């Protein structure tokens, strides 16, 4: 299987999976996409249904990562999805709530769905270095507003031939998120807080990536820079697995007959998670509609409903912060598939130049053939969260609540087809305890750990052990620097 850039028009250069995972972003600024989509037959589904999650992951990822052996993929999947990383029997349990099937993707070490990709991607990168004949080691730089940084640290800690340095705004993350990062273990990790906001951290990291002197200094240390963000193919392909795996689990449980269509609701930000579902559907998984659920930042809702993508709008900070985004990077991959490389390139250029593009009616129709979109404002998010807790005894996090709202509206609009609706549940409620308490109409303690305990007491649902245990851990990383000193900090870490 070969990959090309979404922005390559004529005679596109082809890359192997290992090259794609190592590079992250194509040299022309496009995203890597596979030149074909592998097929999944009913017989394959039967076979996969008999397997464990790591076995399914190795099989499914192997269809895309053809330059990795099944043994390599299986050993990576076992390390990523077994105990102690995922203590439960299955890493992605499905809970039936009313007539919805909730696919819980947050039973990993950082209690958010990003673990599903970031637990395995470091292994894929480490192997990619050998496969591509790379002699240097990778230095991963991350600027984070909270969730991604911790998930990346936890994934890359102690992975051979990789170092990781995470920067976060010292006053821009929650108490729990800060504690998660400050206490990170591992001999190859570094965490630095900076004075300023997330943009300052992000700009600092971008400047280091663009700095030629830095590249040559790092080269002397035997290092090259790499990134862990969600446009890397290595983060997408592990996400295809859990949609197929969920279908197998529902078949095994008799909650679905083989061949039945299932609709899938995904709380969406950068369009990575829902695009992975789209790949599963195009491989042949019986998925009906994909429902894109957004919060008040509803740029995708407008796009899917009207065909106009317009980022020139107010940015809202919401109670579902991991979906607060105006440019959904992975949408470029869908446009490439649906509209072809020429149109895709012209849309992306218009977005860069003017902040807006409109697709033609054929493209819009093709998008609407597969996708439905809803959004949910702050009040509705909180109401739905409270309703599910009070009436259905299910404690959801704020991101999942946005998806539940979309799922209920989709159900009401399609009452007659009676399809299975799978809802991606993307974070533990305890990761966002203060917002969840507020939604439930309870008092919100100032301190994050206080809030966690209070939520635990009220709901009777135990918090993930690793979150609750954080408070007692000793901080390992306490340094706060100014954004202007980030380059020096990276160099010092590189030389350590
Ligand atoms: C990152 C994230 C999302 C959004 O996923 P995308 O792949 O960016 O669309 C949703 N919920 C949670 C909890 C997240 O951390």
Short mmCIF file of N, CA and C and ligand atoms in Angstrom, two decimals, residues 112-114 147 267-273 322-323 399 426-427, ligand 1:
data_model
loop_
_atom_site.label_atom_id
_atom_site.label_comp_id
_atom_site.label_asym_id
_atom_site.label_seq_id
_atom_site.Cartn_x
_atom_site.Cartn_y
_atom_site.Cartn_z
N UNK A 112 -8.86 9.76 28.03
CA UNK A 112 -9.50 10.37 26.85
C UNK A 112 -9.18 9.50 25.63
N UNK A 113 -9.98 9.66 24.58
CA UNK A 113 -9.87 8.72 23.45
C UNK A 113 -8.56 8.84 22.69
N UNK A 114 -7.82 9.93 22.91
CA UNK A 114 -6.56 10.07 22.19
C UNK A 114 -5.56 8.97 22.53
N UNK A 147 -5.13 17.94 26.77
CA UNK A 147 -5.33 16.50 26.55
C UNK A 147 -4.26 15.84 25.69
N UNK A 267 -18.44 12.89 18.34
CA UNK A 267 -18.21 14.29 18.74
C UNK A 267 -16.92 14.77 18.09
N UNK A 268 -17.03 15.81 17.29
CA UNK A 268 -15.96 16.09 16.33
C UNK A 268 -15.28 17.44 16.54
N UNK A 269 -13.95 17.44 16.36
CA UNK A 269 -13.16 18.66 16.40
C UNK A 269 -12.34 18.77 15.13
N UNK A 270 -11.24 18.02 15.11
CA UNK A 270 -10.33 18.07 13.96
C UNK A 270 -10.71 17.08 12.86
N UNK A 271 -11.84 16.41 12.99
CA UNK A 271 -12.39 15.49 11.99
C UNK A 271 -11.57 14.20 11.85
N UNK A 272 -10.69 13.91 12.83
CA UNK A 272 -9.88 12.71 12.73
C UNK A 272 -10.68 11.46 13.06
N UNK A 273 -11.37 11.50 14.18
CA UNK A 273 -12.10 10.33 14.65
C UNK A 273 -13.20 9.93 13.67
N UNK A 322 -11.97 20.21 23.86
CA UNK A 322 -11.21 19.46 22.85
C UNK A 322 -11.87 19.52 21.48
N UNK A 323 -13.06 20.12 21.41
CA UNK A 323 -13.74 20.30 20.13
C UNK A 323 -13.83 21.77 19.74
N UNK A 399 -18.02 16.27 26.18
CA UNK A 399 -17.87 16.01 24.74
C UNK A 399 -18.87 14.94 24.29
N UNK A 426 -15.94 9.89 24.24
CA UNK A 426 -14.52 10.19 24.02
C UNK A 426 -13.72 10.56 25.27
N UNK A 427 -14.36 10.77 26.39
CA UNK A 427 -13.58 11.08 27.60
C UNK A 427 -14.32 10.61 28.84
C1 LIG B 1 -9.77 15.34 20.52
C2 LIG B 1 -11.14 15.09 21.11
C3 LIG B 1 -12.33 15.13 20.33
C4 LIG B 1 -12.32 15.49 18.87
O1 LIG B 1 -11.78 14.48 18.05
P1 LIG B 1 -11.29 14.82 16.57
O2 LIG B 1 -10.62 13.59 16.09
O3 LIG B 1 -10.33 15.98 16.70
O4 LIG B 1 -12.49 15.19 15.77
C5 LIG B 1 -13.53 14.82 20.96
N1 LIG B 1 -13.59 14.54 22.28
C6 LIG B 1 -12.49 14.50 23.07
C7 LIG B 1 -12.63 14.19 24.52
C8 LIG B 1 -11.22 14.78 22.52
O5 LIG B 1 -10.13 14.74 23.32
#
